[in-house]
Amino acid sequence: MSEPKTPDAAAPRGPVKKHARNGKSSATIYDIAKVAGVNPSTVSRALSKPGRVSAKTQKLIEDAAAELNYHVNPFARALPTGRTSTFGLIVADITNPTFFDIIRGAETTATARDYTLVLAESAESAVTELKAARRMMATVDGLILASPRMDDDEIRALARDKPVVVINREVDGVPSVVPDVNKGISEAVRSLAANGHTKVAFVAGPPQSWMSARRWEGVQAACEWSRVDAVRLESTKPTVDGGRQVARDVRASGATAVLTYNDLLAIGLMQELQAAGMVVPDQISIVGFDDIFGADFTTPPLTTVRSPLGECGSVAATLLLGLLHDSGEPASTVRVETELVLRGSSGRLLPAG
Amino acid sequence: MSEPKTPDAAAPRGPVKKHARNGKSSATIYDIAKVAGVNPSTVSRALSKPGRVSAKTQKLIEDAAAELNYHVNPFARALPTGRTSTFGLIVADITNPTFFDIIRGAETTATARDYTLVLAESAESAVTELKAARRMMATVDGLILASPRMDDDEIRALARDKPVVVINREVDGVPSVVPDVNKGISEAVRSLAANGHTKVAFVAGPPQSWMSARRWEGVQAACEWSRVDAVRLESTKPTVDGGRQVARDVRASGATAVLTYNDLLAIGLMQELQAAGMVVPDQISIVGFDDIFGADFTTPPLTTVRSPLGECGSVAATLLLGLLHDSGEPASTVRVETELVLRGSSGRLLPAG
DNA sequence: CTGAAAGCGCTTACAG
DNA sequence: CTGAAAGCGCTTACAG
């Protein structure tokens, strides 16, 4: 008697939900339409673009939606519109604290505007980066590339598909946000020169790093201005470990002050130099870049050229959101200011002996 | 003559793509079907579950797909299946380096298995966290909650909808991965006792923190075993700043050694104590928890009970992936080991004066 | 092994 | 302001 063989009792079509759906699968606009006594298309309008529906109907629908605990299905919404309210952020290295603030800045801005942030990393590899970017392109409305390692052309190709904003690099035709190194660097070099240093080494970052090139240019220019010699040293990788490894070359260079591509290198370099018995800054001054978390934990605390990383992340997100909404913005570069943060790792050279 | 008014010339339906699609919108399985001379459903089979199609047809389809530079539309795929190949990670605080390694561990594992990681933070608020979780639930296949601040019941409710894995907390019925604090803590307390300390303070973390409670229990148990007094102090927030603020209470407590809920607190506490002229570890020993990035930058470098955070992240991702694929796994707790990392911030108490 | 068809849950011209 | 219908690009029982 129970379980009569009505057509309704037929096995449901549709995909089998693996996870227990607790009996009730989630409500759709059809359920709301039924409850509110209107057409599903009206529900869609009321829910997706308020104002196109009479106040009375709007209320009816909203009440029904609340009652049924309705949530849009983002996939169903994305399919016809192509919009996902999601954007991607690809960073060169998730383990590098430089990016933490960028991530946070972007995440905060995204969430505030009801966007979801999807994160991936390139592990400093142009190939991995492009793969990640391609994969993300399918699911996001736009992309932020922090310190990308790809070719300009690859970045422009991505930007042709969907809005792209670049951080820490300038790419012709693609909007970007870059710290303007000049102010910070000239402050740093001037401070070094004032402390009697006449030969400065710059430890470079990855060869593909646009920012590393800019910093080296800035150092050269500032040194020329201050009549200080500048030599360039290469690092194997832009990490604490890379900093340790470059210590040899630094000593061999004869420089009495060194600026490094980033703080990680500076910290590693300082550790290695100190382990070899050198006193910082009495025997050598060290200046990093970025002012990452932990830069002031060292002994002595690290002097560094601060980049406003969190600001970069949130400005990039804001730019992207702008591109997404009031389209047609001209691609442009936003510059954010850098500044010298003078701490204990740089100072006057003490006469030997 | 050109542009005859055939039905084909009618304005296309479908949504208007805002961003230039460069003429050609991306290929679909219908395009492939046409090129390969098969039915779209066969294309779908070949591409989504290889093996269900003859080798010959498979090749035909793959070639066509390559030629057309085909990429699945994840939304179209998600709509009928409900699967998204995405999972969410919610961390208590994006600015807290504790989570960086967790994020990296989870991201690496996710990417290796062709999953995409979506990130959100709760800003240490149970309300924000629940909101983020609810929002994510719509778009992910599963969720990892790192140090969640919600109620057990709220977590179980989420876990009823989709697979959930928790890090740094145990919730009945929900799989989790937690560092087993006992080994690390007893090593720490034993070391302190051996150095002559007889009164130890524990600076607690947020009241909602499950892990803070476990650590306090562990400290009490280990102190009892080693016949050391243990007092508990409260912090306002689990950050460097919170550590500075608790310095007063630490001095007032009369303890000669202190363990803090996390490294951030330890670092802040050490800074403040040193600023007040105290010598670490001669006058007071400090031991943190986690061994975050930068814990060894301090002077003296921080002794800490290391949690394998990266491992937590990747184990959690692996658990989740397991739940997603070979369903029916029993919910269980995976314990990962902690260990004392002995550095300079703890040691023998120097007789005053 | 493969085709033909229905359906996933939305959005949006098109008419009224 | 609102209904009815078509379509977004897939997947998957259902038949052969």
mmCIF file of C-alpha atoms in Angstrom, chain A residues 15 18-20 73-76 78-80 84 94-95 97 100 103-104 107 111 114-121 135 138-139 159-163 240 264 267 271 292-294 296-299 324-325 327, chain B residues 15 18-20 73-76 78-80 84 94-95 97 100 103-104 107 111 114-121 135 138-139 159-163 240 264 267 271 292-294 296-299 324-325 327:
data_model
loop_
_atom_site.group_PDB
_atom_site.id
_atom_site.type_symbol
_atom_site.label_atom_id
_atom_site.label_comp_id
_atom_site.label_asym_id
_atom_site.label_seq_id
_atom_site.Cartn_x
_atom_site.Cartn_y
_atom_site.Cartn_z
ATOM 1 C CA PRO A 15 23.268 13.124 -11.075
ATOM 2 C CA LYS A 18 27.477 11.492 -3.363
ATOM 3 C CA HIS A 19 27.405 13.433 -0.162
ATOM 4 C CA ALA A 20 24.323 13.078 1.952
ATOM 5 C CA ASN A 73 23.994 28.254 -7.561
ATOM 6 C CA PRO A 74 27.062 30.102 -8.794
ATOM 7 C CA PHE A 75 27.641 27.616 -11.590
ATOM 8 C CA ALA A 76 24.204 27.937 -12.957
ATOM 9 C CA ALA A 78 28.062 31.573 -14.430
ATOM 10 C CA LEU A 79 27.013 29.412 -17.327
ATOM 11 C CA PRO A 80 24.809 31.887 -19.159
ATOM 12 C CA THR A 84 31.840 34.229 -11.652
ATOM 13 C CA ILE A 94 53.813 31.135 -1.585
ATOM 14 C CA THR A 95 56.604 30.545 0.896
ATOM 15 C CA PRO A 97 56.536 36.450 2.959
ATOM 16 C CA PHE A 100 51.706 37.465 2.277
ATOM 17 C CA ILE A 103 47.617 38.211 -0.678
ATOM 18 C CA ARG A 104 46.014 39.781 2.327
ATOM 19 C CA GLU A 107 41.791 39.090 -0.277
ATOM 20 C CA THR A 111 35.863 40.002 0.047
ATOM 21 C CA ASP A 114 31.813 40.220 -2.584
ATOM 22 C CA TYR A 115 34.411 38.604 -4.752
ATOM 23 C CA THR A 116 36.181 35.380 -3.988
ATOM 24 C CA LEU A 117 39.923 35.073 -4.258
ATOM 25 C CA VAL A 118 41.502 32.028 -5.835
ATOM 26 C CA LEU A 119 45.172 31.538 -5.114
ATOM 27 C CA ALA A 120 47.938 29.777 -6.992
ATOM 28 C CA GLU A 121 51.690 29.968 -7.115
ATOM 29 C CA ARG A 135 43.784 26.958 -15.674
ATOM 30 C CA ALA A 138 38.459 29.340 -17.122
ATOM 31 C CA THR A 139 36.976 30.066 -13.729
ATOM 32 C CA ALA A 159 45.035 40.055 -20.856
ATOM 33 C CA ARG A 160 43.330 39.702 -24.206
ATOM 34 C CA ASP A 161 41.020 37.036 -22.797
ATOM 35 C CA LYS A 162 40.157 38.611 -19.479
ATOM 36 C CA PRO A 163 41.175 41.617 -17.405
ATOM 37 C CA VAL A 240 67.364 33.206 3.023
ATOM 38 C CA LEU A 264 65.138 37.323 2.544
ATOM 39 C CA ILE A 267 68.649 38.130 6.262
ATOM 40 C CA GLN A 271 73.323 35.364 9.172
ATOM 41 C CA ILE A 292 58.637 41.853 5.141
ATOM 42 C CA PHE A 293 57.284 40.356 8.320
ATOM 43 C CA GLY A 294 60.214 39.503 10.547
ATOM 44 C CA ASP A 296 62.755 43.719 12.467
ATOM 45 C CA PHE A 297 63.364 40.480 14.353
ATOM 46 C CA THR A 298 66.970 40.225 13.274
ATOM 47 C CA THR A 299 69.969 41.406 15.227
ATOM 48 C CA LEU A 324 35.381 44.406 -14.512
ATOM 49 C CA HIS A 325 32.669 46.915 -13.846
ATOM 50 C CA SER A 327 35.027 48.642 -18.398
ATOM 51 C CA PRO B 15 24.942 36.759 -23.383
ATOM 52 C CA LYS B 18 32.046 42.152 -22.414
ATOM 53 C CA HIS B 19 35.672 41.372 -22.849
ATOM 54 C CA ALA B 20 36.901 41.092 -26.402
ATOM 55 C CA ASN B 73 34.072 24.963 -19.241
ATOM 56 C CA PRO B 74 34.206 24.165 -15.532
ATOM 57 C CA PHE B 75 30.815 25.726 -14.910
ATOM 58 C CA ALA B 76 29.094 23.706 -17.511
ATOM 59 C CA ALA B 78 29.847 21.587 -12.487
ATOM 60 C CA LEU B 79 26.204 22.208 -13.205
ATOM 61 C CA PRO B 80 25.132 18.636 -13.913
ATOM 62 C CA THR B 84 34.039 21.581 -9.114
ATOM 63 C CA ILE B 94 45.876 35.681 6.857
ATOM 64 C CA THR B 95 48.388 38.005 8.472
ATOM 65 C CA PRO B 97 52.550 33.415 9.508
ATOM 66 C CA PHE B 100 51.451 30.486 5.631
ATOM 67 C CA ILE B 103 48.339 27.385 3.024
ATOM 68 C CA ARG B 104 51.379 26.305 1.102
ATOM 69 C CA GLU B 107 47.989 24.499 -2.132
ATOM 70 C CA THR B 111 47.573 21.570 -7.365
ATOM 71 C CA ASP B 114 44.548 19.067 -10.176
ATOM 72 C CA TYR B 115 42.432 20.803 -7.631
ATOM 73 C CA THR B 116 42.189 24.526 -7.178
ATOM 74 C CA LEU B 117 42.500 26.138 -3.787
ATOM 75 C CA VAL B 118 40.184 28.935 -2.766
ATOM 76 C CA LEU B 119 41.302 30.971 0.199
ATOM 77 C CA ALA B 120 39.420 33.000 2.767
ATOM 78 C CA GLU B 121 40.048 34.238 6.259
ATOM 79 C CA ARG B 135 29.753 31.311 0.831
ATOM 80 C CA ALA B 138 28.387 26.756 -2.880
ATOM 81 C CA THR B 139 31.462 26.569 -5.044
ATOM 82 C CA ALA B 159 30.351 18.740 7.329
ATOM 83 C CA ARG B 160 26.887 17.412 6.714
ATOM 84 C CA ASP B 161 26.712 19.303 3.420
ATOM 85 C CA LYS B 162 30.172 18.566 2.080
ATOM 86 C CA PRO B 163 33.405 16.956 3.236
ATOM 87 C CA VAL B 240 53.292 40.354 18.447
ATOM 88 C CA LEU B 264 54.062 35.759 17.734
ATOM 89 C CA ILE B 267 58.373 37.478 20.010
ATOM 90 C CA GLN B 271 60.775 42.538 22.587
ATOM 91 C CA ILE B 292 56.966 30.123 12.347
ATOM 92 C CA PHE B 293 59.004 31.861 9.708
ATOM 93 C CA GLY B 294 61.204 34.375 11.445
ATOM 94 C CA ASP B 296 65.049 32.213 14.371
ATOM 95 C CA PHE B 297 65.602 35.857 13.406
ATOM 96 C CA THR B 298 65.212 37.128 16.943
ATOM 97 C CA THR B 299 67.986 37.815 19.398
ATOM 98 C CA LEU B 324 36.051 13.180 -2.108
ATOM 99 C CA HIS B 325 37.127 10.155 -4.056
ATOM 100 C CA SER B 327 34.100 8.151 -0.058
#
